[in-house]
XYZ file of N, CA, C and O in Angstrom:
692
model
N -97.864 -33.644 76.254
C -98.126 -32.395 75.816
C -96.934 -32.193 75.548
O -95.325 -32.313 75.673
N -96.654 -30.672 74.726
C -95.677 -30.254 74.211
C -95.409 -28.812 74.857
O -96.449 -28.143 75.062
N -94.170 -28.619 75.440
C -93.661 -27.015 76.083
C -93.019 -26.667 75.616
O -91.546 -27.367 75.545
N -92.350 -25.114 75.515
C -91.478 -24.621 75.084
C -90.481 -24.721 76.157
O -90.593 -25.095 77.259
N -89.212 -24.964 75.855
C -88.079 -24.869 76.802
C -87.297 -23.553 77.053
O -86.742 -22.778 75.772
N -87.648 -22.708 77.851
C -87.575 -21.304 77.930
C -86.227 -21.291 77.821
O -85.533 -19.498 77.743
N -85.149 -21.981 78.035
C -83.916 -21.839 78.710
C -83.118 -22.167 76.945
O -81.962 -21.676 76.708
N -83.653 -22.622 75.847
C -83.326 -23.222 74.975
C -83.405 -21.738 73.746
O -84.652 -20.539 73.483
N -82.499 -21.542 72.812
C -82.254 -19.373 72.249
C -83.433 -20.236 71.225
O -84.040 -19.125 70.657
N -83.719 -21.681 70.879
C -84.521 -22.078 69.773
C -86.020 -22.308 70.124
O -86.819 -23.065 68.955
N -85.778 -22.427 71.364
C -87.425 -22.567 71.554
C -87.554 -23.954 71.411
O -88.761 -24.374 71.145
N -86.794 -24.722 71.894
C -86.763 -26.517 71.591
C -88.030 -26.874 72.243
O -88.218 -26.382 73.583
N -89.096 -27.778 71.284
C -89.851 -28.024 71.967
C -88.955 -29.761 73.246
O -88.648 -30.623 72.825
N -90.369 -29.805 74.169
C -89.971 -31.167 74.556
C -91.274 -31.812 75.388
O -92.311 -31.271 75.176
N -91.421 -32.893 74.695
C -92.450 -33.398 74.843
C -92.558 -34.407 76.421
O -91.717 -35.061 76.815
N -93.948 -34.276 76.898
C -94.159 -34.743 77.970
C -95.070 -36.213 78.011
O -95.743 -36.114 77.055
N -94.840 -36.963 78.811
C -95.978 -38.250 78.638
C -96.904 -38.217 79.402
O -97.121 -39.059 80.790
N -97.955 -37.225 78.865
C -98.681 -36.744 80.123
C -100.955 -36.966 79.441
O -100.341 -36.730 78.077
N -101.368 -37.251 79.949
C -102.773 -37.479 79.423
C -104.068 -36.347 80.353
O -103.779 -36.563 81.436
N -104.489 -35.142 79.671
C -105.075 -34.562 80.692
C -106.391 -34.869 80.308
O -106.850 -34.875 78.656
N -107.405 -35.033 80.927
C -109.124 -34.519 80.797
C -109.204 -33.088 80.885
O -109.345 -32.322 82.342
N -110.594 -32.903 80.121
C -111.729 -31.361 79.903
C -112.990 -32.198 80.360
O -113.210 -32.742 79.636
N -113.363 -31.447 81.987
C -114.641 -31.612 81.906
C -115.492 -30.869 81.075
O -116.775 -30.668 81.633
N -114.880 -29.797 80.384
C -116.223 -28.660 79.955
C -115.989 -27.295 80.059
O -116.259 -26.074 80.066
N -114.914 -27.516 81.726
C -114.420 -26.441 82.337
C -113.073 -26.511 82.758
O -112.406 -24.948 82.579
N -112.536 -27.230 83.265
C -111.267 -27.267 83.865
C -110.183 -28.908 82.742
O -111.053 -29.929 82.557
N -109.298 -28.482 83.090
C -108.244 -29.932 82.885
C -108.086 -30.231 84.273
O -107.585 -29.969 85.314
N -107.854 -31.706 84.008
C -107.144 -32.603 85.212
C -106.246 -33.439 84.690
O -106.714 -33.910 83.498
N -105.368 -33.503 85.339
C -104.093 -34.324 84.552
C -104.823 -36.142 84.972
O -104.957 -36.523 86.229
N -104.982 -36.990 84.024
C -104.906 -38.166 84.507
C -103.796 -38.891 84.719
O -102.637 -38.442 84.260
N -103.733 -40.468 85.502
C -102.833 -41.303 85.560
C -103.033 -42.344 85.132
O -103.634 -43.421 86.031
N -102.944 -42.676 83.685
C -103.883 -43.921 83.706
C -102.099 -44.886 84.398
O -101.096 -44.646 84.038
N -102.561 -46.503 83.753
C -101.722 -47.061 84.361
C -100.781 -47.204 83.445
O -99.125 -47.871 83.004
N -101.234 -47.392 81.972
C -100.108 -47.274 80.543
C -100.631 -46.326 79.660
O -101.570 -45.595 79.744
N -99.681 -45.883 79.175
C -100.026 -45.185 77.934
C -98.631 -44.877 76.525
O -97.817 -45.998 76.924
N -99.208 -44.499 75.828
C -98.081 -43.893 74.637
C -97.253 -42.974 74.768
O -97.307 -42.400 76.167
N -95.959 -43.751 74.452
C -94.429 -43.241 74.580
C -94.717 -41.588 74.251
O -95.723 -41.281 73.415
N -94.290 -40.659 74.624
C -94.484 -39.199 74.363
C -93.236 -39.330 72.661
O -92.890 -40.174 72.298
N -94.149 -37.969 72.390
C -94.142 -38.045 70.740
C -92.453 -37.864 70.329
O -91.994 -37.017 71.431
N -91.660 -38.500 68.920
C -90.642 -37.796 69.080
C -90.159 -37.286 67.721
O -89.862 -38.109 66.761
N -90.864 -36.341 67.287
C -90.770 -35.775 66.204
C -91.214 -36.291 65.073
O -92.125 -35.742 63.896
N -92.662 -37.528 64.858
C -93.474 -38.189 63.879
C -94.682 -37.730 64.479
O -95.342 -37.813 66.185
N -95.584 -37.042 63.641
C -96.967 -36.448 64.343
C -97.642 -37.644 64.842
O -98.050 -38.041 63.910
N -98.501 -37.593 65.776
C -99.826 -38.078 65.977
C -101.239 -37.509 65.676
O -100.727 -36.883 64.915
N -101.933 -38.750 65.536
C -103.226 -38.439 64.857
C -104.091 -39.062 66.003
O -103.789 -40.394 66.487
N -105.130 -38.453 66.374
C -106.466 -38.621 66.974
C -107.773 -38.335 66.678
O -107.577 -37.131 66.795
N -108.704 -39.085 67.039
C -110.159 -38.416 67.233
C -110.822 -39.538 67.520
O -110.512 -40.864 67.949
N -112.163 -39.376 67.894
C -112.798 -40.293 69.059
C -113.914 -41.141 67.885
O -114.395 -40.638 66.702
N -113.843 -42.298 68.466
C -114.165 -43.457 68.075
C -115.743 -43.317 68.081
O -115.929 -44.101 69.084
N -116.746 -42.669 67.566
C -118.532 -43.185 68.147
C -118.529 -44.461 68.982
O -119.451 -44.980 69.151
N -118.610 -45.516 67.489
C -118.724 -47.264 67.317
C -118.467 -47.788 68.660
O -118.973 -48.635 68.774
N -116.940 -46.940 68.880
C -116.105 -48.180 69.841
C -116.027 -47.453 71.223
O -115.818 -48.229 72.278
N -117.092 -46.078 71.310
C -116.927 -45.162 72.273
C -115.626 -45.012 73.388
O -115.322 -45.366 74.776
N -114.527 -44.295 72.523
C -112.959 -44.188 72.644
C -111.836 -43.524 71.474
O -113.145 -43.349 70.639
N -111.337 -43.231 72.211
C -110.386 -42.376 71.247
C -109.307 -43.062 70.464
O -108.798 -44.306 71.574
N -108.764 -43.060 69.613
C -107.995 -43.885 68.740
C -107.157 -43.053 68.435
O -107.371 -41.884 67.799
N -105.459 -43.265 69.076
C -104.368 -42.561 68.939
C -103.464 -43.717 67.720
O -103.542 -44.210 68.020
N -102.982 -42.551 67.071
C -101.760 -43.417 65.663
C -100.761 -42.465 66.393
O -100.681 -41.693 65.960
N -99.845 -43.618 66.552
C -98.375 -42.876 66.795
C -97.567 -43.675 65.903
O -97.317 -45.265 66.533
N -96.638 -42.815 65.064
C -95.349 -43.541 64.367
C -95.989 -45.094 63.981
O -95.706 -45.241 62.851
N -95.867 -46.089 64.937
C -95.866 -47.402 64.771
C -97.232 -48.003 65.515
O -97.303 -49.624 65.068
N -97.512 -47.833 66.620
C -98.738 -48.120 67.435
C -99.955 -47.595 67.578
O -100.232 -46.004 66.653
N -101.247 -48.085 67.249
C -102.498 -47.780 67.518
C -102.837 -48.523 69.485
O -102.574 -49.171 69.132
N -103.431 -47.377 70.044
C -103.796 -47.198 71.128
C -105.650 -46.848 71.094
O -105.645 -45.956 70.355
N -105.694 -46.922 71.785
C -107.480 -46.759 72.586
C -107.076 -46.110 73.973
O -107.044 -46.548 74.967
N -108.134 -45.144 74.276
C -108.555 -44.522 75.311
C -110.482 -44.601 75.805
O -110.527 -44.415 75.205
N -110.228 -45.250 76.689
C -111.492 -45.269 77.370
C -112.046 -44.874 78.105
O -113.288 -44.767 79.038
N -111.108 -43.626 78.540
C -111.820 -42.755 79.802
C -111.021 -42.810 80.977
O -111.046 -41.735 81.780
N -110.516 -44.175 80.977
C -109.464 -44.252 82.340
C -108.305 -44.722 82.133
O -107.288 -44.204 83.097
N -108.228 -45.353 80.769
C -106.889 -46.053 80.545
C -106.464 -46.207 79.329
O -107.820 -46.570 78.301
N -104.862 -46.285 78.777
C -104.828 -46.170 77.168
C -104.660 -47.590 77.673
O -103.820 -48.513 78.228
N -104.762 -48.002 76.367
C -104.316 -49.726 75.890
C -103.788 -49.764 74.504
O -104.557 -49.163 73.599
N -102.794 -50.173 74.720
C -101.705 -50.461 73.235
C -102.812 -51.954 72.378
O -103.640 -52.632 72.676
N -103.136 -51.381 71.324
C -104.164 -52.269 70.230
C -102.778 -53.285 69.243
O -101.830 -52.720 69.335
N -102.966 -54.541 68.819
C -102.168 -55.491 68.306
C -103.062 -55.333 67.089
O -103.245 -57.164 66.887
N -103.233 -54.693 66.075
C -103.778 -54.755 64.915
C -103.071 -55.670 63.918
O -101.680 -55.993 64.029
N -103.777 -56.758 63.220
C -102.673 -57.403 62.066
C -102.132 -56.392 61.165
O -100.917 -57.011 60.412
N -102.653 -55.636 60.842
C -102.777 -54.646 59.798
C -102.836 -52.863 60.194
O -103.075 -52.661 61.255
N -101.720 -52.123 59.535
C -101.490 -50.645 60.069
C -100.910 -50.256 58.939
O -100.503 -50.579 58.119
N -101.577 -48.796 58.973
C -101.154 -48.573 57.938
C -99.516 -47.916 57.588
O -98.605 -48.261 58.736
N -99.116 -47.501 56.735
C -97.505 -47.815 56.344
C -96.570 -46.987 57.295
O -97.029 -45.617 57.820
N -95.519 -46.962 57.338
C -94.747 -46.134 58.407
C -93.332 -45.495 58.520
O -92.741 -45.815 57.448
N -93.309 -44.313 58.476
C -94.421 -43.587 59.206
C -95.033 -43.340 58.099
O -95.143 -43.138 56.935
N -96.418 -42.561 58.724
C -97.909 -41.992 58.137
C -98.146 -40.916 58.462
O -98.550 -40.693 59.846
N -98.600 -39.996 58.129
C -98.523 -38.253 58.659
C -100.356 -38.283 58.020
O -100.867 -38.355 56.331
N -101.429 -37.913 58.914
C -102.595 -37.823 58.325
C -103.602 -37.538 59.382
O -103.113 -37.117 60.516
N -104.635 -37.271 59.169
C -106.302 -37.430 60.366
C -107.256 -38.396 60.074
O -107.383 -39.066 59.104
N -107.904 -38.337 61.317
C -108.555 -38.960 61.309
C -110.089 -38.697 61.815
O -110.057 -37.425 62.150
N -111.065 -39.097 61.474
C -112.632 -39.273 61.608
C -113.460 -39.469 61.472
O -112.976 -41.094 61.363
N -114.531 -39.522 62.220
C -115.722 -40.525 61.893
C -116.690 -40.633 61.433
O -117.197 -39.117 61.583
N -116.921 -40.899 60.757
C -118.762 -41.097 59.975
C -119.611 -42.002 60.799
O -119.620 -42.827 60.841
N -120.041 -40.341 61.280
C -121.587 -41.388 62.466
C -122.225 -41.517 61.591
O -123.349 -42.488 62.221
N -122.607 -41.341 60.111
C -123.725 -42.242 59.455
C -123.327 -43.455 58.871
O -123.899 -44.479 59.533
N -122.415 -43.671 58.358
C -121.767 -45.249 57.776
C -121.144 -45.634 59.776
O -120.828 -47.006 59.217
N -120.516 -45.572 60.547
C -120.345 -45.961 61.380
C -118.723 -46.310 60.885
O -118.489 -47.660 61.297
N -118.492 -45.378 60.507
C -116.899 -45.852 60.133
C -115.728 -44.860 60.706
O -116.459 -43.883 60.616
N -114.457 -45.751 61.160
C -113.828 -44.592 61.503
C -112.534 -44.514 60.314
O -112.241 -45.961 60.450
N -112.235 -43.380 60.046
C -111.639 -43.347 58.884
C -110.226 -42.670 59.228
O -110.306 -41.125 60.049
N -109.553 -43.094 58.708
C -107.874 -42.449 58.426
C -107.063 -42.479 57.596
O -107.288 -43.309 56.891
N -106.905 -41.385 56.702
C -106.581 -40.708 55.820
C -105.036 -39.731 55.720
O -105.264 -38.586 56.431
N -104.507 -40.189 54.940
C -102.857 -39.175 54.648
C -102.124 -39.826 53.847
O -102.062 -40.020 52.571
N -100.801 -39.776 53.913
C -100.107 -39.686 53.279
C -98.555 -40.620 53.542
O -98.119 -40.551 54.889
N -97.654 -41.208 53.176
C -96.517 -41.889 53.588
C -95.322 -41.258 53.271
O -95.803 -40.043 52.434
N -94.571 -41.330 53.337
C -92.886 -40.140 53.199
C -92.432 -40.219 51.714
O -92.219 -39.534 50.998
N -93.597 -41.033 50.663
C -93.064 -41.168 49.434
C -94.459 -40.404 48.292
O -94.351 -40.447 47.693
N -95.050 -39.667 49.483
C -96.207 -39.025 49.440
C -97.417 -39.702 48.907
O -98.064 -39.298 47.887
N -97.350 -41.136 49.184
C -98.679 -41.733 48.431
C -99.815 -41.627 49.336
O -99.831 -42.405 50.646
N -101.012 -41.429 49.117
C -102.199 -41.290 49.778
C -103.231 -42.389 50.431
O -103.041 -43.115 48.831
N -103.324 -42.335 51.450
C -103.562 -43.978 51.804
C -104.925 -43.707 53.048
O -105.019 -42.617 53.527
N -106.002 -44.314 52.315
C -107.445 -44.193 53.023
C -106.768 -45.643 54.192
O -107.128 -46.792 53.280
N -107.409 -45.664 55.566
C -107.457 -46.677 56.678
C -108.968 -46.685 57.241
O -109.337 -45.756 57.951
N -109.491 -47.627 57.699
C -110.530 -47.802 58.525
C -110.112 -48.228 59.185
O -109.336 -49.837 59.659
N -110.698 -48.208 60.454
C -110.494 -48.639 62.070
C -111.425 -49.689 62.344
O -113.053 -48.933 62.446
N -112.079 -51.004 62.825
C -113.218 -51.775 63.002
C -113.034 -51.890 64.506
O -113.948 -52.586 65.164
N -112.373 -51.376 64.931
C -111.850 -51.925 66.786
C -111.379 -52.451 67.208
O -110.305 -52.875 68.228
N -110.941 -53.381 66.256
C -109.378 -54.459 66.190
C -108.335 -54.392 65.388
O -107.040 -54.322 65.363
N -108.547 -53.990 64.086
C -107.799 -54.401 63.065
C -107.734 -53.323 62.192
O -109.460 -52.144 61.973
N -107.115 -52.518 61.305
C -107.154 -51.545 60.279
C -107.153 -52.055 58.643
O -106.428 -53.557 58.663
N -108.086 -51.874 58.422
C -108.195 -51.919 56.450
C -107.659 -51.033 55.915
O -108.648 -50.197 55.267
N -106.802 -51.159 54.699
C -106.648 -50.388 53.958
C -107.879 -50.164 52.540
O -107.898 -51.327 52.162
N -108.497 -49.008 52.549
C -109.301 -49.053 51.627
C -108.664 -48.148 50.263
O -108.305 -46.281 50.188
N -108.737 -49.035 48.676
C -108.306 -47.905 47.344
C -109.536 -47.204 47.240
O -111.102 -47.267 47.184
N -108.982 -45.581 46.979
C -110.050 -45.044 46.806
C -109.490 -43.874 45.318
O -107.985 -43.914 45.276
N -109.589 -42.557 45.198
C -109.567 -41.600 43.936
C -108.475 -40.430 44.480
O -108.657 -39.807 43.418
N -108.574 -40.592 46.022
C -108.070 -39.233 46.238
C -106.117 -39.403 46.544
O -105.906 -40.288 46.679
N -106.173 -38.399 46.084
C -104.854 -38.257 45.472
C -104.285 -36.453 46.281
O -104.871 -35.713 45.756
N -103.527 -36.572 47.361
C -103.205 -35.242 47.981
C -102.321 -34.943 47.240
O -101.012 -35.654 47.265
N -101.913 -33.589 47.350
C -100.651 -32.929 47.050
C -99.975 -32.863 47.720
O -99.725 -32.874 49.048
N -98.560 -32.792 47.054
C -97.443 -32.791 48.107
C -96.862 -31.677 49.033
O -97.170 -30.818 48.439
N -97.101 -31.546 50.182
C -97.054 -30.446 51.413
C -98.680 -30.073 51.604
O -98.901 -29.211 52.059
N -99.924 -30.719 51.027
C -101.326 -30.195 51.424
C -101.233 -30.586 53.267
O -100.721 -31.483 53.962
N -101.739 -30.026 53.604
C -102.620 -30.478 55.196
C -104.292 -30.566 54.931
O -104.872 -29.590 54.991
N -104.503 -31.784 55.344
C -105.631 -32.206 55.494
C -106.298 -32.104 56.859
O -105.823 -31.929 57.614
N -107.663 -31.618 56.492
C -108.342 -31.967 58.307
C -109.849 -32.965 57.563
O -110.754 -32.225 56.430
N -110.315 -33.253 58.806
C -111.231 -34.311 58.616
C -112.167 -34.288 59.523
O -111.850 -33.754 60.796
N -113.609 -34.105 59.277
C -114.741 -33.511 59.964
C -115.478 -33.864 59.815
O -116.171 -33.911 58.846
N -116.932 -34.848 60.702
C -117.938 -34.547 60.352
C -118.772 -33.617 60.491
O -119.157 -32.447 61.294
N -119.440 -33.182 59.517
C -121.290 -32.096 59.067
C -122.272 -32.355 59.932
O -122.750 -33.565 59.269
N -122.173 -32.568 60.814
C -123.642 -33.009 61.612
C -124.991 -32.087 60.884
O -125.710 -32.954 60.899
N -124.665 -30.896 60.172
C -126.002 -30.899 59.589
C -126.062 -31.819 58.232
O -127.486 -31.719 57.761
N -125.216 -31.858 57.066
C -125.480 -32.801 56.290
C -125.275 -34.275 56.328
O -125.228 -34.783 54.963
N -124.825 -34.607 57.601
C -124.360 -35.560 57.731
C -123.161 -36.420 56.778
O -123.854 -37.343 56.345
N -122.248 -36.034 56.887
C -121.439 -36.273 56.272
C -119.873 -36.306 56.652
O -119.717 -34.974 57.095
N -118.913 -36.864 56.361
C -117.239 -37.442 56.916
C -116.859 -35.627 55.516
O -116.849 -36.129 54.795
N -116.094 -34.813 55.769
C -115.754 -33.887 54.969
C -113.869 -34.036 55.515
O -113.567 -34.000 55.890
N -113.002 -33.998 53.815
C -112.110 -33.428 54.148
C -111.425 -32.351 53.264
O -111.962 -32.556 52.146
N -110.895 -31.576 53.911
C -110.756 -30.374 53.516
C -109.233 -30.060 53.176
O -108.249 -30.506 53.948
N -108.491 -29.914 52.261
C -107.478 -29.553 52.075
C -106.358 -28.548 51.459
O -107.161 -28.354 50.475
N -105.708 -28.094 52.287
C -104.983 -27.037 51.892
C -103.781 -27.342 51.277
O -103.038 -28.442 52.122
N -103.702 -26.860 50.309
C -102.260 -27.349 49.442
C -101.444 -26.090 49.482
O -101.907 -25.015 49.130
N -100.091 -26.120 49.303
C -99.016 -25.537 49.570
C -97.651 -25.727 49.369
O -97.048 -26.791 49.588
N -97.355 -24.606 49.080
C -95.032 -25.052 48.886
C -94.357 -23.801 49.770
O -95.044 -22.954 50.607
N -93.253 -24.095 49.176
C -92.591 -22.765 50.203
C -93.183 -21.874 49.797
O -92.876 -20.553 50.331
N -93.523 -21.292 48.754
C -93.682 -19.979 47.802
C -95.571 -19.447 48.852
O -95.820 -18.690 48.669
N -95.974 -20.573 49.394
C -97.754 -20.589 49.694
C -98.349 -21.529 49.587
O -98.130 -22.589 49.243
N -99.946 -20.690 49.871
C -100.934 -21.538 49.604
C -101.378 -21.791 47.990
O -101.622 -20.559 47.215
N -101.451 -23.119 47.820
C -100.917 -23.335 45.889
C -102.670 -23.394 45.951
O -102.927 -23.761 44.429
N -103.780 -24.168 46.554
C -104.994 -23.656 45.738
C -105.609 -25.021 47.586
O -104.842 -25.059 48.355
N -107.237 -25.118 47.028
C -107.319 -26.092 48.253
C -108.712 -27.205 47.951
O -108.868 -26.709 46.228
N -109.370 -27.911 48.203
C -110.065 -29.100 47.838
C -110.915 -29.853 49.129
O -110.688 -29.470 49.886
N -112.114 -30.338 48.893
C -112.633 -30.542 49.390
C -113.291 -32.036 49.350
O -114.205 -32.090 47.605
N -113.177 -33.060 49.938
C -113.838 -33.956 49.458
C -114.829 -34.827 50.392
O -115.005 -34.652 51.937
N -115.790 -35.220 50.174
C -117.301 -36.424 51.441
C -116.182 -37.799 50.872
O -116.283 -38.623 50.055
N -116.687 -38.340 52.465
C -116.529 -39.806 51.982
C -117.987 -40.580 52.369
O -118.808 -39.757 52.705
N -118.090 -41.376 50.920
C -119.163 -41.852 50.715
C -119.206 -43.189 50.151
O -118.455 -43.341 48.746
N -119.487 -44.260 50.395
C -119.556 -45.600 49.852
C -118.101 -46.091 49.564
O -117.572 -46.490 48.621
N -117.169 -45.531 50.468
C -115.718 -46.501 51.004
C -114.752 -45.583 49.825
O -114.190 -46.059 49.076
N -115.343 -44.357 49.441
C -114.664 -43.597 48.606
C -114.275 -42.119 48.920
O -115.774 -41.573 49.604
N -113.490 -41.440 48.304
C -113.525 -39.971 48.426
C -114.528 -38.999 47.186
O -113.863 -39.370 45.781
N -115.357 -38.333 47.228
C -115.898 -37.592 45.855
C -115.382 -36.448 46.330
O -115.846 -35.769 47.483
N -114.757 -35.715 45.552
C -114.481 -34.785 44.962
C -115.387 -33.399 44.915
O -116.348 -33.445 44.392
N -115.824 -32.361 46.228
C -117.297 -31.660 45.789
C -116.344 -30.463 45.138
O -117.008 -30.073 44.212
N -114.756 -29.792 45.732
C -114.111 -28.769 44.315
C -112.898 -29.099 45.092
O -112.390 -29.714 45.631
C-alpha cells in the first residue's frame, strides 16, 4: 500500500510491500511467503482472472498471480513492452483476460493472458496521449467495456467507449 509521510512538506508517498485481504467487512493483513516488490513510480495494474481463479498483477517488468494465499511470480515467454501503463479486465463471456494500455511512446497495445503467457493482439484501438482508460465487465450486457477520458493540461478534452468483441475493440461512441 501507499501511505503519505506526515513529516514531509510535500506529502511524499512511501510504498510498503504488503498484501491485505478484504472479507466483505474487515481488512486483514496477509503474510505470503513471496510478494511482488513495493511499487516505485511505475503504476501497477491488477484484476481478477475468472478463468484461472486468481488475481493477475503486472508491475513494471513482471507478472504475478495471487491464489488467495500466496503471490507467485510468473515466467511468461512474452510480455507487454516495459514500461507499459494500462488497465486489466476479464471478459467473462469469451473467457479472456485483457490488458490494454500504452507504451512510453504512446503506442496503444492490447494483450491477452492465458494463465501462462501474454499474447499481443493487433486492434484498431488508439488511445489519446494523456487518456485515462477504465476497463470493466458489464454484467447486464455481458460485455467487456473500455471507457477512456481524454485530457491534457487544459482539462477534459473528450471521452470514448469501446466494446471488446472477437479480439478487437469496437467503438461505441
